C-alpha positions as YAML, in Angstrom:
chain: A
units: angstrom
residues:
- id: 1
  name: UNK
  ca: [4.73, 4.24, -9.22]
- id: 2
  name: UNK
  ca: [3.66, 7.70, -7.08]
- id: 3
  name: UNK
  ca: [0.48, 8.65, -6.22]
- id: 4
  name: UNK
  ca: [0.60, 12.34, -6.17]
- id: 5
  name: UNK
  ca: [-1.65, 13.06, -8.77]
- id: 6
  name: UNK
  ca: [-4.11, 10.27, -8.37]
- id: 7
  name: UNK
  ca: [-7.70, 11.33, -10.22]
- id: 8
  name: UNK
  ca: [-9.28, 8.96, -7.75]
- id: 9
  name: UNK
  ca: [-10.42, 9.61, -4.47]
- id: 10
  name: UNK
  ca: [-7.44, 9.95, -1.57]
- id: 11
  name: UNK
  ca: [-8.23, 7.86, 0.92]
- id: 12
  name: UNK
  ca: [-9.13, 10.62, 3.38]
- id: 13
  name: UNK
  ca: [-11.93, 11.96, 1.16]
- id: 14
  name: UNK
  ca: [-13.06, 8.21, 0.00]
- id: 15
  name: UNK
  ca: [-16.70, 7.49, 0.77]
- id: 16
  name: UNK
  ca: [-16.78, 4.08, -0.28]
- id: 17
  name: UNK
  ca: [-14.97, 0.87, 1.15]
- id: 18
  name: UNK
  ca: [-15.48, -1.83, -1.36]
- id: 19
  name: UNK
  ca: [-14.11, -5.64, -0.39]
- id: 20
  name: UNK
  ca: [-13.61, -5.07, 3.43]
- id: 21
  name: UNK
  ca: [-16.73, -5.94, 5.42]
- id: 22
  name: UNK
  ca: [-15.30, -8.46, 7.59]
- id: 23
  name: UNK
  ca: [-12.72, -6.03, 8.74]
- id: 24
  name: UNK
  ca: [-15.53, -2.86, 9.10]
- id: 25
  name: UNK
  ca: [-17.43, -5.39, 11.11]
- id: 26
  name: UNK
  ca: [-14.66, -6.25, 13.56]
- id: 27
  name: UNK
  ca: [-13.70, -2.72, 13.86]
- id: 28
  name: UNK
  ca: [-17.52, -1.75, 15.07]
- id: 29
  name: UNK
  ca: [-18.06, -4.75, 16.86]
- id: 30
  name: UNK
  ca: [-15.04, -3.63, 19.29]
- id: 31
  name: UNK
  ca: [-16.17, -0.03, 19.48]
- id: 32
  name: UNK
  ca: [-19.99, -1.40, 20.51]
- id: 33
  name: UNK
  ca: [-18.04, -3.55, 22.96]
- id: 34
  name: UNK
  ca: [-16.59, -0.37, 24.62]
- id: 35
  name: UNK
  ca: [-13.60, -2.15, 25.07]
- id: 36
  name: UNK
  ca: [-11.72, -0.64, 21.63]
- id: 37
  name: UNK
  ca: [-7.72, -0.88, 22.08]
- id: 38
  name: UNK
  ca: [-5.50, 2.23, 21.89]
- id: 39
  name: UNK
  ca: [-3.57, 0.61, 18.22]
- id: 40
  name: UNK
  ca: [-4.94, -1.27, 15.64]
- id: 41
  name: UNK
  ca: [-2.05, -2.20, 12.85]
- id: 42
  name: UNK
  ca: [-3.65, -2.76, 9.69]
- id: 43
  name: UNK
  ca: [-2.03, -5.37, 7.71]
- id: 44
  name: UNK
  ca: [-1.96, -6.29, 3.59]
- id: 45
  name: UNK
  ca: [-0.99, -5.44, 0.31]
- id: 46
  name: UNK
  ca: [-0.64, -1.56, -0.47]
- id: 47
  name: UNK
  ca: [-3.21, -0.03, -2.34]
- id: 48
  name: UNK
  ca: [-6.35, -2.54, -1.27]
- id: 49
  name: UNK
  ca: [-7.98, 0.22, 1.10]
- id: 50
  name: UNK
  ca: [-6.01, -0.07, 4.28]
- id: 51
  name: UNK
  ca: [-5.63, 3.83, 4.51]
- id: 52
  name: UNK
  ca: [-9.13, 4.15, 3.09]
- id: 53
  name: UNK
  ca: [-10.35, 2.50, 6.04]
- id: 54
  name: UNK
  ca: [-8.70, 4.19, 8.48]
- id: 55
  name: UNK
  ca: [-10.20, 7.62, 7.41]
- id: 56
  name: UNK
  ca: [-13.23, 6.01, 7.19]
- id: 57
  name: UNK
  ca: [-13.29, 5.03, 11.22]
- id: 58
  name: UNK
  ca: [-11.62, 8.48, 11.87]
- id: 59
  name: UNK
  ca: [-14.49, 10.46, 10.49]
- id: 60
  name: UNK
  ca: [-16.69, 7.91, 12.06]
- id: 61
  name: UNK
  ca: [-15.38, 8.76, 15.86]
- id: 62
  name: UNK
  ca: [-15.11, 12.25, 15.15]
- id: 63
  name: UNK
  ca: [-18.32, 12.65, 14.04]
- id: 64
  name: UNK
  ca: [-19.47, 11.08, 17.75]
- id: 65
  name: UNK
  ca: [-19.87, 7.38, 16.90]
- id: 66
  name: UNK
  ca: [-20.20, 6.63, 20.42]
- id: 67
  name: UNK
  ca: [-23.83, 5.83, 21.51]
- id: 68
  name: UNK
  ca: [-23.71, 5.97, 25.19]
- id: 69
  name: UNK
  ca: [-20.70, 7.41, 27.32]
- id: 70
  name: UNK
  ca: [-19.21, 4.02, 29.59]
- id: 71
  name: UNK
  ca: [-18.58, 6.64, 32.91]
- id: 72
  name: UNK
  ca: [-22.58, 7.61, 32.17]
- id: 73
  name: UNK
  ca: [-23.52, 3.80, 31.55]
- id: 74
  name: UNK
  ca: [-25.83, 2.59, 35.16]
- id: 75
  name: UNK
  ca: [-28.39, 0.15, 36.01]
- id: 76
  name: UNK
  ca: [-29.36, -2.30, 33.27]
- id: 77
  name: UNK
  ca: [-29.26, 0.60, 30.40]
- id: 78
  name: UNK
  ca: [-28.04, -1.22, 27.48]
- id: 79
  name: UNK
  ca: [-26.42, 1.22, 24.31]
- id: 80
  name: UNK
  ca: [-28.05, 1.17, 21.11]
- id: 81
  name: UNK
  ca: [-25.42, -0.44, 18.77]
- id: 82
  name: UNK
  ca: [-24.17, 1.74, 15.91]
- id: 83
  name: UNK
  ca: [-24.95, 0.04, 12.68]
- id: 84
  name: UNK
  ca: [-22.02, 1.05, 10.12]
- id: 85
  name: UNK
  ca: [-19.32, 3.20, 9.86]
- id: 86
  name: UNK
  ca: [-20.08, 5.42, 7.41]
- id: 87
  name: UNK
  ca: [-20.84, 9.29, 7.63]
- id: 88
  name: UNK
  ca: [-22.60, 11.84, 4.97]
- id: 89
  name: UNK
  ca: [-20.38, 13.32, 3.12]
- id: 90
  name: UNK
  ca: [-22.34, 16.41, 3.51]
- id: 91
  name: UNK
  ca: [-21.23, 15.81, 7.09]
- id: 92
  name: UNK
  ca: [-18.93, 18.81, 8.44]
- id: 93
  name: UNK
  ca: [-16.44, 16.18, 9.68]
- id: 94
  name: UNK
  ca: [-16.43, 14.51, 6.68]
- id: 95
  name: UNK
  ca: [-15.42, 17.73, 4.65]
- id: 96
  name: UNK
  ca: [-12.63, 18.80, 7.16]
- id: 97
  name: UNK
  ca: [-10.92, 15.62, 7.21]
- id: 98
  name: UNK
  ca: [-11.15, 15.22, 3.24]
- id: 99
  name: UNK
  ca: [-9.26, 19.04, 3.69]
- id: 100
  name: UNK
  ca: [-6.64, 17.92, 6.26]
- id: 101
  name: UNK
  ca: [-8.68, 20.54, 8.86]
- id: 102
  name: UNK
  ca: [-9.87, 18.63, 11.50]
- id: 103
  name: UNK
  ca: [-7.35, 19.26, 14.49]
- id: 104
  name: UNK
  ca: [-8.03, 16.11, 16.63]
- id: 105
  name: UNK
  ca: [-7.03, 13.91, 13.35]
- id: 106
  name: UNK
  ca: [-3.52, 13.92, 12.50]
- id: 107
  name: UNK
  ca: [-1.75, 11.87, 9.94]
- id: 108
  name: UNK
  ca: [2.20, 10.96, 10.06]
- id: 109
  name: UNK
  ca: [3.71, 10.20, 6.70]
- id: 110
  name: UNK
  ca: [6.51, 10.81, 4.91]
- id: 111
  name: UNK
  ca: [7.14, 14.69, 4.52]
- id: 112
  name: UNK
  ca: [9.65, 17.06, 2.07]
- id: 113
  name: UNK
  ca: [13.00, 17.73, 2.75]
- id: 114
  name: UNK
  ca: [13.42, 21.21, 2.96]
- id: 115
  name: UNK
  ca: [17.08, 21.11, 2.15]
- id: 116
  name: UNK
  ca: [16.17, 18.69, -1.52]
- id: 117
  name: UNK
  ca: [12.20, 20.12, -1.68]
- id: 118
  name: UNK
  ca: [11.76, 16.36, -2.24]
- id: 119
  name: UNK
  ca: [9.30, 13.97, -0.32]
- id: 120
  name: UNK
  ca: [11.81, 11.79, 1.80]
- id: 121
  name: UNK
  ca: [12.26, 7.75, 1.41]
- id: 122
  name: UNK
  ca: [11.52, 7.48, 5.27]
- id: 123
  name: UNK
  ca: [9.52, 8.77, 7.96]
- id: 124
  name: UNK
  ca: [12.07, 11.01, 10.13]
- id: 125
  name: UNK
  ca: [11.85, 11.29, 13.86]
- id: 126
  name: UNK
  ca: [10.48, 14.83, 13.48]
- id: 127
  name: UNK
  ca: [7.29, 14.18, 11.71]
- id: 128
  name: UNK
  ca: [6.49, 11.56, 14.64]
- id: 129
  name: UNK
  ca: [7.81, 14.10, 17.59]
- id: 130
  name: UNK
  ca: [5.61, 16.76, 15.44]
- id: 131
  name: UNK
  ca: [2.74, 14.86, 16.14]
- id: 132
  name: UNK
  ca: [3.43, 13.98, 19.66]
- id: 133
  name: UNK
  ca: [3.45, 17.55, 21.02]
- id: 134
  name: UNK
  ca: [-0.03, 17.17, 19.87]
- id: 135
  name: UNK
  ca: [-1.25, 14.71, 22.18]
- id: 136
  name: UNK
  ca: [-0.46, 16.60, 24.94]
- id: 137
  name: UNK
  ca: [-3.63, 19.30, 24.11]
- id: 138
  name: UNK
  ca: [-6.97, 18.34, 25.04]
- id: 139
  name: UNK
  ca: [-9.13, 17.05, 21.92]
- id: 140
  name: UNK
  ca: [-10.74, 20.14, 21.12]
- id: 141
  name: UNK
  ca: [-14.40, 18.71, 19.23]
- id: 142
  name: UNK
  ca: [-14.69, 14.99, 19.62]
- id: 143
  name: UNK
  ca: [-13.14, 14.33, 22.90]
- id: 144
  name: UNK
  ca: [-10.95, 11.68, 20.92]
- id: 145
  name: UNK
  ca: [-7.25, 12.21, 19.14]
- id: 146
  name: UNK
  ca: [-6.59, 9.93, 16.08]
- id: 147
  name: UNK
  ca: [-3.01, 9.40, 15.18]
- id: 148
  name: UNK
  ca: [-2.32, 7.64, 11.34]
- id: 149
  name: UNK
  ca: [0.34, 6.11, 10.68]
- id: 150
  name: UNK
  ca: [0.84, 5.90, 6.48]
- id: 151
  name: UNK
  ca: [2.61, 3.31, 6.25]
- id: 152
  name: UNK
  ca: [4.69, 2.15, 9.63]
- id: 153
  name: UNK
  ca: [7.08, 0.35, 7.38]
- id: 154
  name: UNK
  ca: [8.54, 3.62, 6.10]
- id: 155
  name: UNK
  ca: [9.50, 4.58, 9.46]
- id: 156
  name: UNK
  ca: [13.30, 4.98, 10.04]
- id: 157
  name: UNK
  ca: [14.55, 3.51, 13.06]
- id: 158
  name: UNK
  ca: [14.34, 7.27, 15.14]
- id: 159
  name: UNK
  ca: [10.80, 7.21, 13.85]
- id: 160
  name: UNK
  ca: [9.84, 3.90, 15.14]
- id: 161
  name: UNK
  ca: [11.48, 3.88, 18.61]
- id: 162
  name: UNK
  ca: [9.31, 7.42, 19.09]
- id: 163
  name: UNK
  ca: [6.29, 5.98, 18.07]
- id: 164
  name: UNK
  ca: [7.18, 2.58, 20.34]
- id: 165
  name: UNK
  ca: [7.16, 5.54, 22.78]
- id: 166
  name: UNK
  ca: [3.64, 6.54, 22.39]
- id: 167
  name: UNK
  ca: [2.44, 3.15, 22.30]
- id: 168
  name: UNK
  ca: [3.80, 2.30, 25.63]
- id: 169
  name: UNK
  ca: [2.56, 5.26, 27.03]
- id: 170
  name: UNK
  ca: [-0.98, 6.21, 25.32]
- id: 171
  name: UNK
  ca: [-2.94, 9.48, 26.57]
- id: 172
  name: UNK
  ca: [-5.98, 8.97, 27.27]
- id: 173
  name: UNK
  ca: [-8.69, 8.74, 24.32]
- id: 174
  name: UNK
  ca: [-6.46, 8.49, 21.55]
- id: 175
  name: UNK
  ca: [-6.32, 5.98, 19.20]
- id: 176
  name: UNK
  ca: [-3.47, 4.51, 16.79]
- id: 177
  name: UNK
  ca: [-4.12, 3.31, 13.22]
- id: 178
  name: UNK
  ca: [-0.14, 2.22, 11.65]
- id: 179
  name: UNK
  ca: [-0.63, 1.12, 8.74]
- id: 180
  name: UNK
  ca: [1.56, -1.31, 7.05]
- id: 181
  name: UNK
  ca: [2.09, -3.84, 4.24]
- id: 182
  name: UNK
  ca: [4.88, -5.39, 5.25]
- id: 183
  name: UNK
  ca: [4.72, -6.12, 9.37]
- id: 184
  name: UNK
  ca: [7.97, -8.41, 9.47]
- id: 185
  name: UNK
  ca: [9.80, -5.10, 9.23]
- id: 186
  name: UNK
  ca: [8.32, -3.40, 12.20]
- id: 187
  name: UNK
  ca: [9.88, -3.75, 15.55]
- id: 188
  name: UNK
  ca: [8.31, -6.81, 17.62]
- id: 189
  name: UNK
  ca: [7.33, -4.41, 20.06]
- id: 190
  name: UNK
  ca: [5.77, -2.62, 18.09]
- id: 191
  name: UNK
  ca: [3.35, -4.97, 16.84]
- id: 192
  name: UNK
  ca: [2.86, -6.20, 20.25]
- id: 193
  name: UNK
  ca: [1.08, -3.13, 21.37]
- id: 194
  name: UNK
  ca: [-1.56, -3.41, 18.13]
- id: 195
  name: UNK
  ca: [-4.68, -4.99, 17.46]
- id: 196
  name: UNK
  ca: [-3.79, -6.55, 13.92]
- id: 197
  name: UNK
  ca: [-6.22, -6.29, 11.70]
- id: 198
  name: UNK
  ca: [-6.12, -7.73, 8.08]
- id: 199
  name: UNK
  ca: [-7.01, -6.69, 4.72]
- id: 200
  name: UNK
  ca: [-7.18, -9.19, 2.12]
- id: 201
  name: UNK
  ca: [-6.92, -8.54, -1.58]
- id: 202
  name: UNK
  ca: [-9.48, -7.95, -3.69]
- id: 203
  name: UNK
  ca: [-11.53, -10.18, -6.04]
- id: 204
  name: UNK
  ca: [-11.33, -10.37, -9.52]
- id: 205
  name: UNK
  ca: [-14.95, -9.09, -10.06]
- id: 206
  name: UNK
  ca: [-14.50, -6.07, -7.87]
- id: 207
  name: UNK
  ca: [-11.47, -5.49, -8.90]
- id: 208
  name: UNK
  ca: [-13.57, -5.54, -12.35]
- id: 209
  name: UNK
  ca: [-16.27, -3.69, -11.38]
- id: 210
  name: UNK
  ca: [-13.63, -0.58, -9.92]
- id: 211
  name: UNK
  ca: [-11.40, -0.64, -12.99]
- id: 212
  name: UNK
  ca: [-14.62, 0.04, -15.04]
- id: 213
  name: UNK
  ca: [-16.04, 3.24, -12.36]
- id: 214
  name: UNK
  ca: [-12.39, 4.98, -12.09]
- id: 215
  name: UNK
  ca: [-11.14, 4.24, -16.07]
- id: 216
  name: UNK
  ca: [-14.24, 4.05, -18.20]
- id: 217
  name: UNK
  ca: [-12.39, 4.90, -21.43]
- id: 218
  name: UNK
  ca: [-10.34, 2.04, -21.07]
- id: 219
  name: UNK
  ca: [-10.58, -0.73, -23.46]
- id: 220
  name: UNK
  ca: [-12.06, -4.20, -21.32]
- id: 221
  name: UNK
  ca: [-8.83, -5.82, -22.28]
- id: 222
  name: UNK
  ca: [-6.82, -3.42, -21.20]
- id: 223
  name: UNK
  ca: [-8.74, -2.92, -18.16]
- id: 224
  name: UNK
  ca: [-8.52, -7.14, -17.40]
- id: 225
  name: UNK
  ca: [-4.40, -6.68, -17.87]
- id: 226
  name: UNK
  ca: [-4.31, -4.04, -15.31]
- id: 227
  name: UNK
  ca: [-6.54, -6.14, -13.04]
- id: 228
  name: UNK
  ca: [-4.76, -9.01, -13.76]
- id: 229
  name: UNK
  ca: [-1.24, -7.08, -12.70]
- id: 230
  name: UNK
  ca: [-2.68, -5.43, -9.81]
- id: 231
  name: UNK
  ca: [-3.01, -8.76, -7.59]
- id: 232
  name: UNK
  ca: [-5.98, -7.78, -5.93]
- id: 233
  name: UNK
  ca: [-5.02, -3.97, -5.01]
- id: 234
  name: UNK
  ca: [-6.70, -1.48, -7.11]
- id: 235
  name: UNK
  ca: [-4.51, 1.13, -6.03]
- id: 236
  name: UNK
  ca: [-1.33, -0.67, -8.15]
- id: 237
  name: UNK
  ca: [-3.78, -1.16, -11.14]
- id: 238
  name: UNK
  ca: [-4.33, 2.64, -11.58]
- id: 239
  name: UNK
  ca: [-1.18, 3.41, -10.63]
- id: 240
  name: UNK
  ca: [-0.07, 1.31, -13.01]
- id: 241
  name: UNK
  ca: [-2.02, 3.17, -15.97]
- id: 242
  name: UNK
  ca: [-1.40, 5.90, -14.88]
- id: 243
  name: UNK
  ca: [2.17, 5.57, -15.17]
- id: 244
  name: UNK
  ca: [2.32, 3.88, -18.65]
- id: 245
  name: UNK
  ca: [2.62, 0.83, -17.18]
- id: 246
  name: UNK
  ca: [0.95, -1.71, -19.47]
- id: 247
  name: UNK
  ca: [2.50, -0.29, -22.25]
- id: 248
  name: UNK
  ca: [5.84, -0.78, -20.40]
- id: 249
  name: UNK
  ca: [4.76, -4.60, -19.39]
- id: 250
  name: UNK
  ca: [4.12, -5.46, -23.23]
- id: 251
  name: UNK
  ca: [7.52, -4.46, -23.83]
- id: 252
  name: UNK
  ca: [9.13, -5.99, -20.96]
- id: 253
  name: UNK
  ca: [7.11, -9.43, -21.79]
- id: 254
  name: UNK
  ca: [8.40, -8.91, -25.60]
- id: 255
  name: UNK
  ca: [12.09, -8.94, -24.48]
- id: 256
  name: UNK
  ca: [11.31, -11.48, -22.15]
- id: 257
  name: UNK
  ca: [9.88, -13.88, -24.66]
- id: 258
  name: UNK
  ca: [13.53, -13.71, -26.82]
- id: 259
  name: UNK
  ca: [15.91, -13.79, -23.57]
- id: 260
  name: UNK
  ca: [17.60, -17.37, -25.61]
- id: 261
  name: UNK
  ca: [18.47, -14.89, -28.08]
- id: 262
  name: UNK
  ca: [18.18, -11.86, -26.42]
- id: 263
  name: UNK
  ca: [17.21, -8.31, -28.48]
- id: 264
  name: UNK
  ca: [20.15, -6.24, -27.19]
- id: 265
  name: UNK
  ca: [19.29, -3.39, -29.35]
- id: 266
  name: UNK
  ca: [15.50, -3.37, -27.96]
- id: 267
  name: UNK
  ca: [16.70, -3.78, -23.99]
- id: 268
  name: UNK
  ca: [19.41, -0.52, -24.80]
- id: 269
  name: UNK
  ca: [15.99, 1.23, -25.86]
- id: 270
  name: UNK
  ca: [13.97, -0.12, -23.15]
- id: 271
  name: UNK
  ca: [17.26, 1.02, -20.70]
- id: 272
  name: UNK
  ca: [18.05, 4.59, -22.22]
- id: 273
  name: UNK
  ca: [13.77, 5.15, -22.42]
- id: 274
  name: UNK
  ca: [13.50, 4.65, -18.46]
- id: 275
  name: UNK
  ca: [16.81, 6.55, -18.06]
- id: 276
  name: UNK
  ca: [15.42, 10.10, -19.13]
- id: 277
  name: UNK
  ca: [12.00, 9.44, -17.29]
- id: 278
  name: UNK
  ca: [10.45, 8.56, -14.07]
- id: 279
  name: UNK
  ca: [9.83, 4.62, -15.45]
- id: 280
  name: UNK
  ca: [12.00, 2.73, -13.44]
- id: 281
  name: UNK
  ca: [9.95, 2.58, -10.70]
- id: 282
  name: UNK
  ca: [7.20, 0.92, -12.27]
- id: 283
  name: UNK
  ca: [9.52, -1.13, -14.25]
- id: 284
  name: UNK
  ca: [11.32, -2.52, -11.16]
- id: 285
  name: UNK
  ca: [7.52, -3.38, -9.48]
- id: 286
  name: UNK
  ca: [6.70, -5.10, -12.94]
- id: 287
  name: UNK
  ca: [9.66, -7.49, -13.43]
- id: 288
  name: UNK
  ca: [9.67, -7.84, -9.32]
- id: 289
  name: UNK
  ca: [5.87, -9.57, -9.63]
- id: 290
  name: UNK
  ca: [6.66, -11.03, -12.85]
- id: 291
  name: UNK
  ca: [9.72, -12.64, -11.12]
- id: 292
  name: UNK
  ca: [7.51, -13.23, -8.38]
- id: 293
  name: UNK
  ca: [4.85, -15.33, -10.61]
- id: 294
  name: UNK
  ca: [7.84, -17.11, -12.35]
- id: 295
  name: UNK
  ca: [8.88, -18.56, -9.23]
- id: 296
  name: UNK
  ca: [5.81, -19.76, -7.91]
- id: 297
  name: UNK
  ca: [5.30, -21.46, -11.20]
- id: 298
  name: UNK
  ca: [8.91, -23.19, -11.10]
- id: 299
  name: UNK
  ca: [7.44, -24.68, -7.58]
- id: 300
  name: UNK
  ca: [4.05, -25.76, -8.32]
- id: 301
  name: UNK
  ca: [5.03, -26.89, -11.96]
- id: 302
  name: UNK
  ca: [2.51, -24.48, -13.89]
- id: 303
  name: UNK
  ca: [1.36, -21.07, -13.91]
- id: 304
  name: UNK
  ca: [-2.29, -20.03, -13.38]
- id: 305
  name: UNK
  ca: [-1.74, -15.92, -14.32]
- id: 306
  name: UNK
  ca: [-2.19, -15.59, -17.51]
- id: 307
  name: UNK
  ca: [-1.91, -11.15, -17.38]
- id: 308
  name: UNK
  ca: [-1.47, -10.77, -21.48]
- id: 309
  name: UNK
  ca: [-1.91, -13.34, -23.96]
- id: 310
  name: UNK
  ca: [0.80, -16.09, -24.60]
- id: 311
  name: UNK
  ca: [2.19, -14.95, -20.59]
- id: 312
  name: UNK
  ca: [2.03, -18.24, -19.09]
- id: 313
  name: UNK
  ca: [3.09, -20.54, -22.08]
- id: 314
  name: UNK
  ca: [6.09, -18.26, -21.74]
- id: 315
  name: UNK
  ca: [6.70, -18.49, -18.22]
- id: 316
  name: UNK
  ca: [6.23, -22.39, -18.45]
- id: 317
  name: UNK
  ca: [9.13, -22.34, -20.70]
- id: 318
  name: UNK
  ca: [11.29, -20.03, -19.01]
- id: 319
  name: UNK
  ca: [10.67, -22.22, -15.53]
- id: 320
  name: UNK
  ca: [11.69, -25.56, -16.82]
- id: 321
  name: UNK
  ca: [15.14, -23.43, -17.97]
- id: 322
  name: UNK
  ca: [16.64, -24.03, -14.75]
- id: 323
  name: UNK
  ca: [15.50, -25.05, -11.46]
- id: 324
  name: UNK
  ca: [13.96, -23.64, -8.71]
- id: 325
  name: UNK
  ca: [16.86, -23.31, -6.90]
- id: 326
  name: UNK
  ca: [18.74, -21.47, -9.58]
- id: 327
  name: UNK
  ca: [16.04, -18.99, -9.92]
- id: 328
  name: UNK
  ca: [16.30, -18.22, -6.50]
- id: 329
  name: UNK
  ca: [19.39, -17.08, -6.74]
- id: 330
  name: UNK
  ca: [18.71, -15.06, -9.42]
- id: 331
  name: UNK
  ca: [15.45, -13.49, -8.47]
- id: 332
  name: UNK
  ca: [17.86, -12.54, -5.36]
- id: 333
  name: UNK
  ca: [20.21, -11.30, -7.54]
- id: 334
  name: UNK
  ca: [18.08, -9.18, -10.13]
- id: 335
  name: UNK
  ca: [16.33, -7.64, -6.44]
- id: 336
  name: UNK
  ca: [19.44, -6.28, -5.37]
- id: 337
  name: UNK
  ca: [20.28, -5.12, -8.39]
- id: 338
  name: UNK
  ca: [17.30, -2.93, -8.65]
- id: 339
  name: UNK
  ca: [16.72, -2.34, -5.09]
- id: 340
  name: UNK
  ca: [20.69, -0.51, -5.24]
- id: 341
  name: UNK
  ca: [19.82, 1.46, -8.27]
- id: 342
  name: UNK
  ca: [17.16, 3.11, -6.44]
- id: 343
  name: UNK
  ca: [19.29, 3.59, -2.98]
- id: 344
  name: UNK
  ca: [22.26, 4.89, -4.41]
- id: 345
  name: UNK
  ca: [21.54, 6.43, -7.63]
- id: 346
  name: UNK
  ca: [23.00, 3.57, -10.09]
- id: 347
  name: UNK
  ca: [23.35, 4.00, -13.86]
- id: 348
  name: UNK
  ca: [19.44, 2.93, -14.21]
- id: 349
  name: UNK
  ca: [19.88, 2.14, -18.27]
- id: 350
  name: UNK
  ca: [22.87, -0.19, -16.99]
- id: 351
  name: UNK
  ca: [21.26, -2.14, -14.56]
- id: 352
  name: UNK
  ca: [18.35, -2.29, -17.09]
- id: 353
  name: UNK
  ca: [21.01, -3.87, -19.08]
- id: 354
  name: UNK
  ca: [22.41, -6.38, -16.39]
- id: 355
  name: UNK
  ca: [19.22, -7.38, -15.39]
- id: 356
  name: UNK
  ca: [17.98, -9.16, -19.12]
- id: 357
  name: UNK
  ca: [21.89, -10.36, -19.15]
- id: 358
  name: UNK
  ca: [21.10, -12.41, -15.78]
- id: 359
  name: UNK
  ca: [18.19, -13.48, -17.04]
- id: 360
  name: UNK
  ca: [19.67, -14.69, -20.37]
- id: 361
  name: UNK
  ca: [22.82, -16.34, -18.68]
- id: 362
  name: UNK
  ca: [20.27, -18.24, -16.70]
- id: 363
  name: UNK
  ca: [17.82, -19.68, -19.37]
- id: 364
  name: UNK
  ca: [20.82, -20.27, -21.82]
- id: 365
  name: UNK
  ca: [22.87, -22.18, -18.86]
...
């Protein structure tokens, strides 16, 4: 699923942070304390408003959220603590960081090869050393630098030790925000050097109450599947419509609810249909959280995500098929089935194919 032509706000020209006081608070809280750390690594699920609030304390420092200067601070002169976070946006700042013009905020992220004039899988050495040269220039506005990191995990192993760089050796008045939803995979030392800082999915009524202000046309059902799907990160739920995913999920549960007698001619269709189009993205993060569900339901001995009607009767079924062991081993096997046909440009309609086999050799074992 991309996001490159989202009709919701980026996260850079967001106003609103919905779900994520706790975290705002902490955030302010250690810039009242005048003791704020030079990397914060913000941790959870992509698409729940990690990036959104990183802009959001961006525009908030560059926009002067300081209240009293520390090397200014004498006698018993106490700071007037800054109440929120958020800024106009009428506000200057505001408008040049939703433009990608302010030049004390820069944001590292995956970039285009020149050579394919496609956006890369990682995040190359260059884009970090690009952004390094500018931390040797004075902050021209704010007297602070802002480095974002979107997300750390995409770093290639260049890219990280160059950033591990940085960390180890801060200029002054800058501040790190990496990003990331999956921290195992950044280097120890890396994570060392960071504040962590949390996001937890969203709940089911905001999730609700989002679903309804960025898809209004959107039948409630519909709207309850993709909220359902999502887990809690309403960036995957519009992705998700947005690339035809629920009709894809209804199809995948369909062929999923005859895998004992298995609809060959319907998983060829599904196979040659994501084939000519961009689908098999979305169709390897759908049957990756289905698979995900499934297993959780083989251990706890019941399912309690019901996304479309007659879902968890079916994965009940399919669970007490084999055991949890089994589907283990299977999960891990479907994963690296679809995680190669993305790295090195497999037949997609034939692992499409060898996928629903697995799945049918296991239930009919």
């Amino acid at each position: 699923m991309t996001d490159e032509d989202d009709d919701w706000p980026k996260p850079r020209a967001n106003a609103d942070l919905m779900g994520h006081k706790v975290t705002e608070t902490i955030l302010l809280d250690a810039w009242n304390s005048e003791r704020f750390p030079h990397a914060w690594l913000v941790t959870g699920p992509q698409g729940i408003g990690k990036a959104t609030l990183a802009f959001r304390f961006a525009r908030f420092m560059l926009a002067g959220g300081e209240t009293i200067d520390q090397d200014t601070l004498f006698g018993n002169a106490l700071p007037d603590l800054v109440p929120d976070l958020r800024i106009s946006e009428d506000h200057p700042v505001f408008r040049r960081v939703a433009a990608e013009g302010h030049a004390d905020l820069t944001t590292i992220q995956r970039t285009i090869n020149p050579d394919t004039k496609k956006v890369r899988r990682d995040i190359v050495v260059a884009d970090v050393r690009a952004a390094g040269r500018s931390l040797h220039l004075t902050p021209g506005e704010a007297g602070w630098r802002i480095i974002i990191v979107d997300a750390a995990d995409e770093m290639n192993p260049s890219a990280a030790n160059a950033i591990l760089k940085m960390l180890e050796e801060p200029p002054a008045r800058t501040v790190f925000f990496l990003l990331s939803h999956a921290p195992g995979r950044l280097l120890p030392t890396i994570r060392s050097r960071c504040r962590r800082l949390r996001l937890e999915p969203l709940q089911p009524d905001l999730m609700a109450t989002l679903l309804t202000r960025y898809l209004p046309d959107l039948s409630e059902d519909d709207r309850m599947v993709l909220g359902a799907l999502g887990g809690g990160s309403i960036g995957a739920a519009l992705r998700l419509e947005q690339s035809g995913g629920l009709t894809l999920y209804r199809e995948i549960m369909g062929l999923l609810g005859q895998l004992r007698d298995l609809n060959i001619t319907g998983v060829h269709a599904l196979g040659d249909k994501l084939a000519r189009g961009e689908g098999f993205v979305t169709f390897t993060w759908l049957l990756s959280g289905w698979m995900s569900r499934l297993i959780g339901a083989a251990a706890r001995g019941q399912n309690n995500r019901n996304c479309i009607p007659g879902e968890g009767t079916l994965m009940t079924t399919l669970a007490t098929a084999a055991n949890l062991a089994q589907w283990m081993e299977v999960w891990d096997k479907v994963n690296q089935m679809l995680t190669r046909a993305e790295r090195v440009n497999l037949d997609q309609k034939q692992v499409v194919v060898g996928v629903f086999l697995a799945l049918q050799a296991l239930v009919k074992a």
